[in-house]
PDB file of C-alpha atoms in Angstrom:
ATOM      1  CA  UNK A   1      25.655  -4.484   2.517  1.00 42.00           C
ATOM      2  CA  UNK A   2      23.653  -0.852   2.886  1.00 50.00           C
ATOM      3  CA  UNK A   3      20.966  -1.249   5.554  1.00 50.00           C
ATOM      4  CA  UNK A   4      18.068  -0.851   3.710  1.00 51.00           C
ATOM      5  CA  UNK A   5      19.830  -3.439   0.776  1.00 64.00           C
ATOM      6  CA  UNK A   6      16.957  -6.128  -0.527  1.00 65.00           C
ATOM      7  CA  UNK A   7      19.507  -9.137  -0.087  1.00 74.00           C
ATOM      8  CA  UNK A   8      18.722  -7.989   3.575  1.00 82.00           C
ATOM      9  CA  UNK A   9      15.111  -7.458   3.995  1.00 88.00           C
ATOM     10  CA  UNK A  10      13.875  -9.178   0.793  1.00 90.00           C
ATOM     11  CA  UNK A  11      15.657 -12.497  -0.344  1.00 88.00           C
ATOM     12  CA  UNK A  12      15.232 -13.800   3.134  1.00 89.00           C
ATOM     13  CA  UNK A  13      11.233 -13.909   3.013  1.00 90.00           C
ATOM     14  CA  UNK A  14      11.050 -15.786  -0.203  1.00 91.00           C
ATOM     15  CA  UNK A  15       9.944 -18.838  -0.042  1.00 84.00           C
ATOM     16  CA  UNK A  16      12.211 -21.392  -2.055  1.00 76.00           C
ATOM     17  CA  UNK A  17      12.621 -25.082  -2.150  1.00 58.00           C
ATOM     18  CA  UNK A  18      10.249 -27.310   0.076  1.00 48.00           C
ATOM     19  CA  UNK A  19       8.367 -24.482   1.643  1.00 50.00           C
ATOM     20  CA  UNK A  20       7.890 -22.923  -1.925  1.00 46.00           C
ATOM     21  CA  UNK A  21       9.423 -23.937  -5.016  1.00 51.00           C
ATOM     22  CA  UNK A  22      12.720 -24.587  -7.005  1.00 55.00           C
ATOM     23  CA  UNK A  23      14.593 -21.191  -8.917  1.00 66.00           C
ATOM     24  CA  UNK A  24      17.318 -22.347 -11.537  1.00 76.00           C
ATOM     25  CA  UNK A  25      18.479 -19.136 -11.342  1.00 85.00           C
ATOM     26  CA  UNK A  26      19.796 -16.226  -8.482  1.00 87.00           C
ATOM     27  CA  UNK A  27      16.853 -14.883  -6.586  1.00 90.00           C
ATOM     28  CA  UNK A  28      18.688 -11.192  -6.956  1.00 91.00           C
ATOM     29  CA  UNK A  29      18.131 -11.756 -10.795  1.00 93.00           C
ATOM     30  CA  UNK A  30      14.443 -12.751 -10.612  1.00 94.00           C
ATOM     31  CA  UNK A  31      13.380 -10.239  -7.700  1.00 94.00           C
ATOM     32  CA  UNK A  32      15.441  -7.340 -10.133  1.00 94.00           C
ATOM     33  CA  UNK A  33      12.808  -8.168 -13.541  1.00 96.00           C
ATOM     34  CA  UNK A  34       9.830  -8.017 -11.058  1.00 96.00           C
ATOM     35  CA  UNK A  35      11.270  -4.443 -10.044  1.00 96.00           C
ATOM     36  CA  UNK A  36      11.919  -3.513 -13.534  1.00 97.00           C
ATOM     37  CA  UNK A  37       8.323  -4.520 -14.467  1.00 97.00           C
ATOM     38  CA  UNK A  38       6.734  -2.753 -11.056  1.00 97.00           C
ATOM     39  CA  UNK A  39       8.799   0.635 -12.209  1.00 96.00           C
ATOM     40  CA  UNK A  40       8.445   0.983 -15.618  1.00 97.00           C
ATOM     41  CA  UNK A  41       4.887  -0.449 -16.066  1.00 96.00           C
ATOM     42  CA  UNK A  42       5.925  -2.603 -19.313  1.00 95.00           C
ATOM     43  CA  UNK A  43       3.957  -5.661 -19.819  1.00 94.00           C
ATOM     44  CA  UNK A  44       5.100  -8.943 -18.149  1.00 96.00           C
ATOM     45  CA  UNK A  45       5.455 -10.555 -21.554  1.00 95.00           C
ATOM     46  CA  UNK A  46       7.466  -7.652 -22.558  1.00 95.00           C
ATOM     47  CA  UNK A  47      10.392  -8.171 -20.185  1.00 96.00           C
ATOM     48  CA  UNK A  48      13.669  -7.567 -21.254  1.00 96.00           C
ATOM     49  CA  UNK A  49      15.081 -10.898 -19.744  1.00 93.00           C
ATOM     50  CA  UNK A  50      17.824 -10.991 -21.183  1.00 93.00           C
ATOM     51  CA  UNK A  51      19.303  -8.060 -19.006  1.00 94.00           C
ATOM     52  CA  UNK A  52      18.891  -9.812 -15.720  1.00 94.00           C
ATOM     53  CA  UNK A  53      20.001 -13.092 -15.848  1.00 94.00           C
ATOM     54  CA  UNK A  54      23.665 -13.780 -16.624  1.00 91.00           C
ATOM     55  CA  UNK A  55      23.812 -17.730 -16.680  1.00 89.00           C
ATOM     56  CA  UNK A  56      20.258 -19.317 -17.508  1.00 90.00           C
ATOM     57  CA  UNK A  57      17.987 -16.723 -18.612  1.00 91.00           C
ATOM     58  CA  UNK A  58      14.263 -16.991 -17.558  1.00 92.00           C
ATOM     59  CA  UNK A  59      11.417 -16.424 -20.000  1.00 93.00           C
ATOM     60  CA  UNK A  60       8.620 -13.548 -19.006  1.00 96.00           C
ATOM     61  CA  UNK A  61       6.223 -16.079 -18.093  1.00 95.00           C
ATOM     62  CA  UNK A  62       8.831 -17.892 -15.525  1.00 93.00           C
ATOM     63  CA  UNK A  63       9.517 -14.609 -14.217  1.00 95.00           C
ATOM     64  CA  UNK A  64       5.599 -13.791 -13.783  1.00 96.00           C
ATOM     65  CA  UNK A  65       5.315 -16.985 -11.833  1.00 93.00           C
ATOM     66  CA  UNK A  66       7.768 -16.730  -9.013  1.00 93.00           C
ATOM     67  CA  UNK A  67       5.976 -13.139  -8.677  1.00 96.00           C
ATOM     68  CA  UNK A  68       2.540 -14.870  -8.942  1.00 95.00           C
ATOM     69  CA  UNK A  69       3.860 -17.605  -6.385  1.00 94.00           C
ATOM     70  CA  UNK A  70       5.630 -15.441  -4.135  1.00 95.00           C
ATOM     71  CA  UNK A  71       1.818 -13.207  -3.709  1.00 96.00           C
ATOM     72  CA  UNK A  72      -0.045 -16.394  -3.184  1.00 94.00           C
ATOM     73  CA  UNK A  73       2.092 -17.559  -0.618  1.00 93.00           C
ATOM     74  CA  UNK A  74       1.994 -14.013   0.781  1.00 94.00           C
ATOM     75  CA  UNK A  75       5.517 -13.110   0.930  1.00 95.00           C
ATOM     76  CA  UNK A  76       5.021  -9.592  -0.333  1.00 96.00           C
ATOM     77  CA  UNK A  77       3.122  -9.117   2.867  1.00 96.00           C
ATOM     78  CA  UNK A  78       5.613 -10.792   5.260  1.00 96.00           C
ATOM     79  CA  UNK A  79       8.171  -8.633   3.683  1.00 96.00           C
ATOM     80  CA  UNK A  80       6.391  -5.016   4.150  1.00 96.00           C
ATOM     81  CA  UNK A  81       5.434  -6.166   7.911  1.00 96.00           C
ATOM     82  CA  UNK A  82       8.899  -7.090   9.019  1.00 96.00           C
ATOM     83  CA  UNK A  83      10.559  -3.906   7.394  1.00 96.00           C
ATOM     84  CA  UNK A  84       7.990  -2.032   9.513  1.00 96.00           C
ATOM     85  CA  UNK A  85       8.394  -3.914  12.557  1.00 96.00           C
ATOM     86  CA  UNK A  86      12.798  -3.452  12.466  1.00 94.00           C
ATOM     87  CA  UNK A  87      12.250  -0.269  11.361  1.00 94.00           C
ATOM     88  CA  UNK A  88       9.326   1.725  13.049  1.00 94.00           C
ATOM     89  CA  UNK A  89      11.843   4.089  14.898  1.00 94.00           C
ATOM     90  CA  UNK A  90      12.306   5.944  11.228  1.00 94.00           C
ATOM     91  CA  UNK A  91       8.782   6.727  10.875  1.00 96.00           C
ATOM     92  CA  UNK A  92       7.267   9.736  11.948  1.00 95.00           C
ATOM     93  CA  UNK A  93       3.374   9.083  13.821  1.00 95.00           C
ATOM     94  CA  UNK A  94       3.063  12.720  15.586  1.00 94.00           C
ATOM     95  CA  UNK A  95       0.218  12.165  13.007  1.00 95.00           C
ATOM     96  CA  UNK A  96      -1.161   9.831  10.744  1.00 96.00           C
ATOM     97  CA  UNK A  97      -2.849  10.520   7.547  1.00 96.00           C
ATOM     98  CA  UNK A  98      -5.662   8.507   5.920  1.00 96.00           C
ATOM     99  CA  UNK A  99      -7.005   8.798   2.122  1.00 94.00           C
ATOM    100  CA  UNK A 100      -8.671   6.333  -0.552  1.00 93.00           C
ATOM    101  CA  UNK A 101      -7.450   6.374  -4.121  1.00 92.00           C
ATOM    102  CA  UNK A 102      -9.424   5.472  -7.352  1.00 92.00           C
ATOM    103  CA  UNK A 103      -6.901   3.697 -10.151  1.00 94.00           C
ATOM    104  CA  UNK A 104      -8.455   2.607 -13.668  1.00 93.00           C
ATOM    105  CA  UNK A 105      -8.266  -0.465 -14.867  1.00 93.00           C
ATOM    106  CA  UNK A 106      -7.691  -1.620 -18.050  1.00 88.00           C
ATOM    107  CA  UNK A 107      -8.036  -5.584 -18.492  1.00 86.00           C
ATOM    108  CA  UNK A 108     -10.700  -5.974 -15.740  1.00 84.00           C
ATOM    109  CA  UNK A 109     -10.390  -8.911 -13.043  1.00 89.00           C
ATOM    110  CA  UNK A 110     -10.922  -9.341  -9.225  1.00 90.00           C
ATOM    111  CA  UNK A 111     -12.401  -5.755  -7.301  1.00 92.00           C
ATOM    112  CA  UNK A 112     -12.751  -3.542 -10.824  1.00 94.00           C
ATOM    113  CA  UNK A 113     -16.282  -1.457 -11.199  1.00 93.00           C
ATOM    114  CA  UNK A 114     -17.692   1.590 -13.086  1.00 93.00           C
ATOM    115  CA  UNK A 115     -16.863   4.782 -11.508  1.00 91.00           C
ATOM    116  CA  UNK A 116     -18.462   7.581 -13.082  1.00 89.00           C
ATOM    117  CA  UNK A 117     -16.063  10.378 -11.698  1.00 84.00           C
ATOM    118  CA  UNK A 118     -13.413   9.079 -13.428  1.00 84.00           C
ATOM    119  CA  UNK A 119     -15.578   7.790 -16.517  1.00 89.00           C
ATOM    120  CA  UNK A 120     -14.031   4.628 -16.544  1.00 91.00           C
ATOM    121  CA  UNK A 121     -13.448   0.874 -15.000  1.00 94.00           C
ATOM    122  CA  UNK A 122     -11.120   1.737 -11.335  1.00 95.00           C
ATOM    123  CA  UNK A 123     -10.384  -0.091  -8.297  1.00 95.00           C
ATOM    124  CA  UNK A 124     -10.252   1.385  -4.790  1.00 95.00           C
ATOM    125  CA  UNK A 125      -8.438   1.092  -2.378  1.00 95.00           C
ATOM    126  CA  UNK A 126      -7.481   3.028   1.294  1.00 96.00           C
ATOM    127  CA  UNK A 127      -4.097   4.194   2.381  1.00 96.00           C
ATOM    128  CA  UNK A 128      -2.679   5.588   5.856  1.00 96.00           C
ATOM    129  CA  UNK A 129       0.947   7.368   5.815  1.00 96.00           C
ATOM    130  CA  UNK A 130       3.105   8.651   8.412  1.00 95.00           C
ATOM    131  CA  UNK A 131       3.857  12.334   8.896  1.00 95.00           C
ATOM    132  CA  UNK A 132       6.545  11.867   6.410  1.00 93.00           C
ATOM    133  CA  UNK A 133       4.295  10.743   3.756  1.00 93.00           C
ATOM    134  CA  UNK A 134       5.570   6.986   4.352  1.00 94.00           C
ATOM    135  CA  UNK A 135       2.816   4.451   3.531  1.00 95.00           C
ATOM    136  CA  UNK A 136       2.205   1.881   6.307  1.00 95.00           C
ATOM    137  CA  UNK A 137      -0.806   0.107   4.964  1.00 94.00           C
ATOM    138  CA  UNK A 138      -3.171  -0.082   2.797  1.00 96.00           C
ATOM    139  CA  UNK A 139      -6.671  -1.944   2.526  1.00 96.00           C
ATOM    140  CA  UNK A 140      -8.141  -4.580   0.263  1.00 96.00           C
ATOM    141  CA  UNK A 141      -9.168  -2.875  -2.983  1.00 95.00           C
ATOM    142  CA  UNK A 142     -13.035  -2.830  -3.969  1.00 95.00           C
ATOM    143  CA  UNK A 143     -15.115  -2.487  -7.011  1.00 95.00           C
ATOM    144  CA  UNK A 144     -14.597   1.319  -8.413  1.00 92.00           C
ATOM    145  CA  UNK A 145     -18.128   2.314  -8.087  1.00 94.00           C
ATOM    146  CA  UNK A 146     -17.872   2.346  -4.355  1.00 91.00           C
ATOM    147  CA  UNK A 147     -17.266   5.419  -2.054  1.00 89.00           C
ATOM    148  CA  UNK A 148     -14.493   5.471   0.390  1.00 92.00           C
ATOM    149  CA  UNK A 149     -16.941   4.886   3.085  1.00 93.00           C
ATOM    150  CA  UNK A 150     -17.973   1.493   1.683  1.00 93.00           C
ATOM    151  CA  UNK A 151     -17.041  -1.209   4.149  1.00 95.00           C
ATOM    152  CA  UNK A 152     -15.234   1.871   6.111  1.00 96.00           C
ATOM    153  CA  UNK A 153     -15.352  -0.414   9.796  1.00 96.00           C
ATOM    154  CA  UNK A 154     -14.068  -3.492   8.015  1.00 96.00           C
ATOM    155  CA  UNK A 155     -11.369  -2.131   6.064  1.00 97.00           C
ATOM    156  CA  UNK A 156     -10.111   0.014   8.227  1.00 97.00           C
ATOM    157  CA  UNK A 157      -9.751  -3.261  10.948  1.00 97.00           C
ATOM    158  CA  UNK A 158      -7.793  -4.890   7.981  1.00 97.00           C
ATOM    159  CA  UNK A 159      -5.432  -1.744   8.185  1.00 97.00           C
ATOM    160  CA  UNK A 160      -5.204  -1.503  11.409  1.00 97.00           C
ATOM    161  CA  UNK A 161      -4.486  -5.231  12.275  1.00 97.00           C
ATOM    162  CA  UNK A 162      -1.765  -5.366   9.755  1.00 96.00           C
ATOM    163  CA  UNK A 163      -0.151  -2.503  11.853  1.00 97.00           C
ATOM    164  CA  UNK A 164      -0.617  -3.793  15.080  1.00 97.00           C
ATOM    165  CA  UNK A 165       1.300  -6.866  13.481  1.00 96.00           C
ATOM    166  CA  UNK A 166       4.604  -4.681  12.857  1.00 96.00           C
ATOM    167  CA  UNK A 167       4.186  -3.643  16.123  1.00 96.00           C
ATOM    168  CA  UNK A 168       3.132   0.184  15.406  1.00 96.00           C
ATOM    169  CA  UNK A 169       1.345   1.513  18.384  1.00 95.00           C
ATOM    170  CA  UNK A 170      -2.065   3.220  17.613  1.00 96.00           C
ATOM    171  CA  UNK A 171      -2.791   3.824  20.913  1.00 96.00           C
ATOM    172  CA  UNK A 172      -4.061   7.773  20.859  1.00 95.00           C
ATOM    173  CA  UNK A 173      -2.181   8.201  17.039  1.00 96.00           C
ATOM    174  CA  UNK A 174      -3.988  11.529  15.484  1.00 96.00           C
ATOM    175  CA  UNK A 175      -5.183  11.019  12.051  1.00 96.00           C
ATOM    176  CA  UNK A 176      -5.933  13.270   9.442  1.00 96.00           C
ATOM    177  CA  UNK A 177      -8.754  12.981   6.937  1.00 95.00           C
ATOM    178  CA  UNK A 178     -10.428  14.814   4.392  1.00 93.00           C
ATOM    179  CA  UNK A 179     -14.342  15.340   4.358  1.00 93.00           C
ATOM    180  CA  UNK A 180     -15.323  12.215   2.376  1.00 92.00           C
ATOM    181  CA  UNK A 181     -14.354  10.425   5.698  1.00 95.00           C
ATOM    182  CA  UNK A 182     -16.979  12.527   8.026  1.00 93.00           C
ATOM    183  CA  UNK A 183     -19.454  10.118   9.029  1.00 93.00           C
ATOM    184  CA  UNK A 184     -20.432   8.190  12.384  1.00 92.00           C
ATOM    185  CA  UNK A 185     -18.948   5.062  10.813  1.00 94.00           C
ATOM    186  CA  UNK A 186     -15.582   5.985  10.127  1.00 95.00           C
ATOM    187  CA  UNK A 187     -14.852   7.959  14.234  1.00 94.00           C
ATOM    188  CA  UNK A 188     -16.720   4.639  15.428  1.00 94.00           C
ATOM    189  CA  UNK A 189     -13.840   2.168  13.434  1.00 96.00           C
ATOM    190  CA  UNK A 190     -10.881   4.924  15.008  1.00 96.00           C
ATOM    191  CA  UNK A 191     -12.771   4.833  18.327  1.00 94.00           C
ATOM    192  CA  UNK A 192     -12.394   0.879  18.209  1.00 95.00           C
ATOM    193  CA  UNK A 193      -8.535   1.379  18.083  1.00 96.00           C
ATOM    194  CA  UNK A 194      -8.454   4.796  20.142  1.00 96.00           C
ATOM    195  CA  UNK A 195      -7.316   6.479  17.266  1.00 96.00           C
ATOM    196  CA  UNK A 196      -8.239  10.238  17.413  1.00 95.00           C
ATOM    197  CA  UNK A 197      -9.633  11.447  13.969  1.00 95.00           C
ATOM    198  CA  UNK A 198      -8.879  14.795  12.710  1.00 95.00           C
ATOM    199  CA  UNK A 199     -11.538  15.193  10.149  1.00 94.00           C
ATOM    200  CA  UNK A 200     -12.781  17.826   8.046  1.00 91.00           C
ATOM    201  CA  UNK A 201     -16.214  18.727   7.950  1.00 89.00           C
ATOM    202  CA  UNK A 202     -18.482  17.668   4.878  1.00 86.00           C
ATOM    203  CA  UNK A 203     -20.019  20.455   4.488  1.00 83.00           C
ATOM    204  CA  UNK A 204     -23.202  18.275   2.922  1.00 79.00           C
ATOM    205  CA  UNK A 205     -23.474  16.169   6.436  1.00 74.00           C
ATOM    206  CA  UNK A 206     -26.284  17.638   8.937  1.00 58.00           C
ATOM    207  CA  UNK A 207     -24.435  18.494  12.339  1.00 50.00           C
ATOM    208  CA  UNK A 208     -27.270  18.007  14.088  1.00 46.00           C
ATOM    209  CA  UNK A 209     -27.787  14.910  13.103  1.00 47.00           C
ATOM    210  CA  UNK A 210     -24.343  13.526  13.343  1.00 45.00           C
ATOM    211  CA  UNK A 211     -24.208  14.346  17.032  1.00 41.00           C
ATOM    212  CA  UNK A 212     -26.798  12.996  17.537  1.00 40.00           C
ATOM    213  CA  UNK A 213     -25.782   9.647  15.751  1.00 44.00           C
ATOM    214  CA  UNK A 214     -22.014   9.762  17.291  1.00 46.00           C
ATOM    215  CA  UNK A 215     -20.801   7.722  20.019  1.00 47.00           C
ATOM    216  CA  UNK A 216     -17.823  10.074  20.392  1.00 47.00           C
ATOM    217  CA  UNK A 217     -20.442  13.049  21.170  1.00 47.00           C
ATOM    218  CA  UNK A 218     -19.071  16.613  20.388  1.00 54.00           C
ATOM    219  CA  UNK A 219     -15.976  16.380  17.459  1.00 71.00           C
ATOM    220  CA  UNK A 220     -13.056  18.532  17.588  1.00 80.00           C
ATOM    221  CA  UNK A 221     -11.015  19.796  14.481  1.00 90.00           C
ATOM    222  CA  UNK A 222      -7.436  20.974  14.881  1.00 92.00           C
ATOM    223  CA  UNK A 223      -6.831  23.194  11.616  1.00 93.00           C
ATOM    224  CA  UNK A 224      -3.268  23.421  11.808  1.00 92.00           C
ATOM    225  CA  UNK A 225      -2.674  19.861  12.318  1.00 92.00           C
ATOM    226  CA  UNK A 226      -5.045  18.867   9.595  1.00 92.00           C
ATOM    227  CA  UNK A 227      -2.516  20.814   7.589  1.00 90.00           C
ATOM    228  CA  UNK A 228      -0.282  18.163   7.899  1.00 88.00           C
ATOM    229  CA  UNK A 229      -2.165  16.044   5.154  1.00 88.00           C
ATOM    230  CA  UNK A 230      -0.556  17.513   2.445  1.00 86.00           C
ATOM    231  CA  UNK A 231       2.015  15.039   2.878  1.00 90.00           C
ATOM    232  CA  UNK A 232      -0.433  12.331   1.157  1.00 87.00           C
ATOM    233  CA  UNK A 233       0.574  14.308  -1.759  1.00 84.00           C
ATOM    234  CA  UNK A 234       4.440  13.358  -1.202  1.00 86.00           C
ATOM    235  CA  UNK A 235       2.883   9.113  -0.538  1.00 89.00           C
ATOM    236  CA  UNK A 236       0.978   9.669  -4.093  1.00 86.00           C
ATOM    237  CA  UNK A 237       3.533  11.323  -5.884  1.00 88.00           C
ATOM    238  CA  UNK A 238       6.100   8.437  -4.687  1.00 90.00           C
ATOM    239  CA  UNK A 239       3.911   6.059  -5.739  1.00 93.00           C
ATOM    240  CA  UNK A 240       3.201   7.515  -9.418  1.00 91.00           C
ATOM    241  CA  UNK A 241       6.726   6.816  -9.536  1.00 93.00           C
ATOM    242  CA  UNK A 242       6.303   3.221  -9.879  1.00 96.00           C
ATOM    243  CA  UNK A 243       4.366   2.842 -13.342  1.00 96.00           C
ATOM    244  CA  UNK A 244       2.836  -0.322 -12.998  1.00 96.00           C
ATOM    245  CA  UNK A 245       0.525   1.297 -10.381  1.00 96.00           C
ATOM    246  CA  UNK A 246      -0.377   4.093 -12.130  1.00 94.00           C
ATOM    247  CA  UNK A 247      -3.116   1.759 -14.404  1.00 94.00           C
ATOM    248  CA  UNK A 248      -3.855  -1.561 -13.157  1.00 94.00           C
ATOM    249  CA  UNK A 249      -3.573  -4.417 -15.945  1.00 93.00           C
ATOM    250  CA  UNK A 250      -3.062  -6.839 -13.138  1.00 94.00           C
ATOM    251  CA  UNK A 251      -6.350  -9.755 -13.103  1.00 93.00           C
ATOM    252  CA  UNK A 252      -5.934 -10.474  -9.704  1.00 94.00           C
ATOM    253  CA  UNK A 253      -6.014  -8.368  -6.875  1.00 95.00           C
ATOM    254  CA  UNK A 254      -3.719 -10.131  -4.899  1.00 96.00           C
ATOM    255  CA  UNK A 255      -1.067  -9.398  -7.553  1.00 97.00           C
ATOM    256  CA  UNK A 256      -2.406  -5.921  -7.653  1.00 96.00           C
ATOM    257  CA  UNK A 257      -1.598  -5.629  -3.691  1.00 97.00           C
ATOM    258  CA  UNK A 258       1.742  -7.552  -3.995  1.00 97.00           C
ATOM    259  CA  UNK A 259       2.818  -4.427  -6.468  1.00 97.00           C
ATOM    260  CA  UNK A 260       2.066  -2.066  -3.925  1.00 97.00           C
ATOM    261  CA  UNK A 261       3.733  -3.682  -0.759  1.00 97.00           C
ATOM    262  CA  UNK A 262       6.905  -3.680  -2.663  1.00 96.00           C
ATOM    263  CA  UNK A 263       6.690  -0.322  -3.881  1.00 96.00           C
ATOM    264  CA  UNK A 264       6.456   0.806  -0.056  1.00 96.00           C
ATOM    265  CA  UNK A 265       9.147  -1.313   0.645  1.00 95.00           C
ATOM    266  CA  UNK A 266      11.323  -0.183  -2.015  1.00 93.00           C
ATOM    267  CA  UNK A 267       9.938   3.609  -1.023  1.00 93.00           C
ATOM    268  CA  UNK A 268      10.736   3.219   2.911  1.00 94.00           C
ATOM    269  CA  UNK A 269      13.854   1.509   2.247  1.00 92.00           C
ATOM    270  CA  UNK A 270      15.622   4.134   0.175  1.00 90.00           C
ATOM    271  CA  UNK A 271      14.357   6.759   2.536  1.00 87.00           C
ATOM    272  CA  UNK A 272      16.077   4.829   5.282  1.00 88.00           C
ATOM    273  CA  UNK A 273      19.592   4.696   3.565  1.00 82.00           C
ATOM    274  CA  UNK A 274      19.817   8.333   3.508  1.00 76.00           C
ATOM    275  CA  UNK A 275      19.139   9.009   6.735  1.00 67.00           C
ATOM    276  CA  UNK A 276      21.448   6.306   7.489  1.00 61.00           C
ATOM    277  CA  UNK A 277      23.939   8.831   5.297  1.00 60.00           C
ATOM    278  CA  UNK A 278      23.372  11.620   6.793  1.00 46.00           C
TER     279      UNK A 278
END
């Protein structure tokens, strides 16, 4: 079994039977047409069943409940925490990296709103990476027509408790951000963790003002570790890989979450098989 195989890290956290509910059919099989739908983007009632199973094979909609089930009972989750917390020694957190990201959405549902930017319906949602461009977290998504700044203190405690959960130490971690994170707000949530925020000046903010406002007094920025952010570009680029998250047709944003945590998962654990290679 490779180290970073999903009978290892996935199978186990699914809950079956009395915790959860009864499959008919391998777990391997149903957990593979969930994949296939996350990476090719193809509508659940489009699945092309018939490839996974081998005995019984499953209809789309039986498929779309155990993935359905599986987010409600927040298995997803469990699954993306405890790969983190075995694996933390394969991430890189010299520096941290921190970004929101605006997706459209097509068929509306839970946390979808008007953005004007992008001229159409988007959720958004905040992301932190590793120097490496690996995705630790994420926060709950929120209504399009909201800045990254909206909520900033109270998502950014959802992202950081999930962490502290795996065990990731964010005791002094630098983190990168670009200038649409420059406010009093967001170095007063990093100052709560003792994070130490490398941000870029908005050039539209009022210096004067903001030192005045800031707990943290006089702000330093480090250009050449700022540089570092460009990895973000690597986390979104891995992610575009994964269709299904490219436009959001899922209703619920629970489902819309699950997708991601098992695109990181799928992300960090390929990463960790060929280092495990080399």
């Amino acid at each position: 079994m490779k180290t970073g195989s999903p009978e290892r890290w996935i199978l186990p956290h699914l809950t079956i039977g009395i915790r959860g509910f009864e499959t008919t059919v391998p777990l391997t099989e149903v957990v593979s047409a969930i994949f296939y739908r996350l990476k090719t983007g193809c509508q659940w009632r489009e699945l092309p069943t018939k490839q996974f199973f081998t005995d019984k094979v499953l209809n789309w909609n039986t498929v779309f409940y155990h993935f359905n089930q599986w987010s409600k009972n927040g298995c997803w989750s469990k699954i993306w925490i405890n790969i983190l917390t075995e694996n933390s020694h394969h991430l890189d957190l010299s520096s941290a990296e921190f970004d929101g990201s605006h997706t459209p959405a097509k068929n509306g549902g839970d946390a979808v709103g008007y953005q004007g930017r992008k001229a159409c319906k988007t959720t958004n949602a905040l992301f932190i990476s590793d120097n490496q461009g690996v995705i630790l977290g994420m926060s709950t998504p929120q209504e399009g027509q909201h800045h990254d700044l909206f909520e900033i203190q109270t998502l950014f405690d959802e992202i950081c408790t999930m962490l502290k959960k795996a065990k990731i130490n964010l005791d002094g971690l630098f983190l990168n951000a670009d200038p649409g994170f420059d406010s009093v707000s967001f170095r007063e949530a990093c100052q709560k963790e003792n994070i130490i925020p490398n941000v870029k000046a908005n050039p539209r903010n009022s210096a004067d003002k903001e030192s005045e406002l800031s707990p943290i007094g006089t702000t330093i920025f480090d250009e050449e570790l700022y540089k570092d952010r460009s990895v973000i570009e690597h986390s979104n680029a891995w992610i575009d890989g994964f269709k299904a998250l490219l436009v959001r047709f899922e209703f619920s944003v629970k489902n819309w979450i699950a997708l991601h945590f098992i695109a990181f998962s799928v992300i960090f654990l390929r990463k960790i098989n060929k280092k495990v290679k080399v």
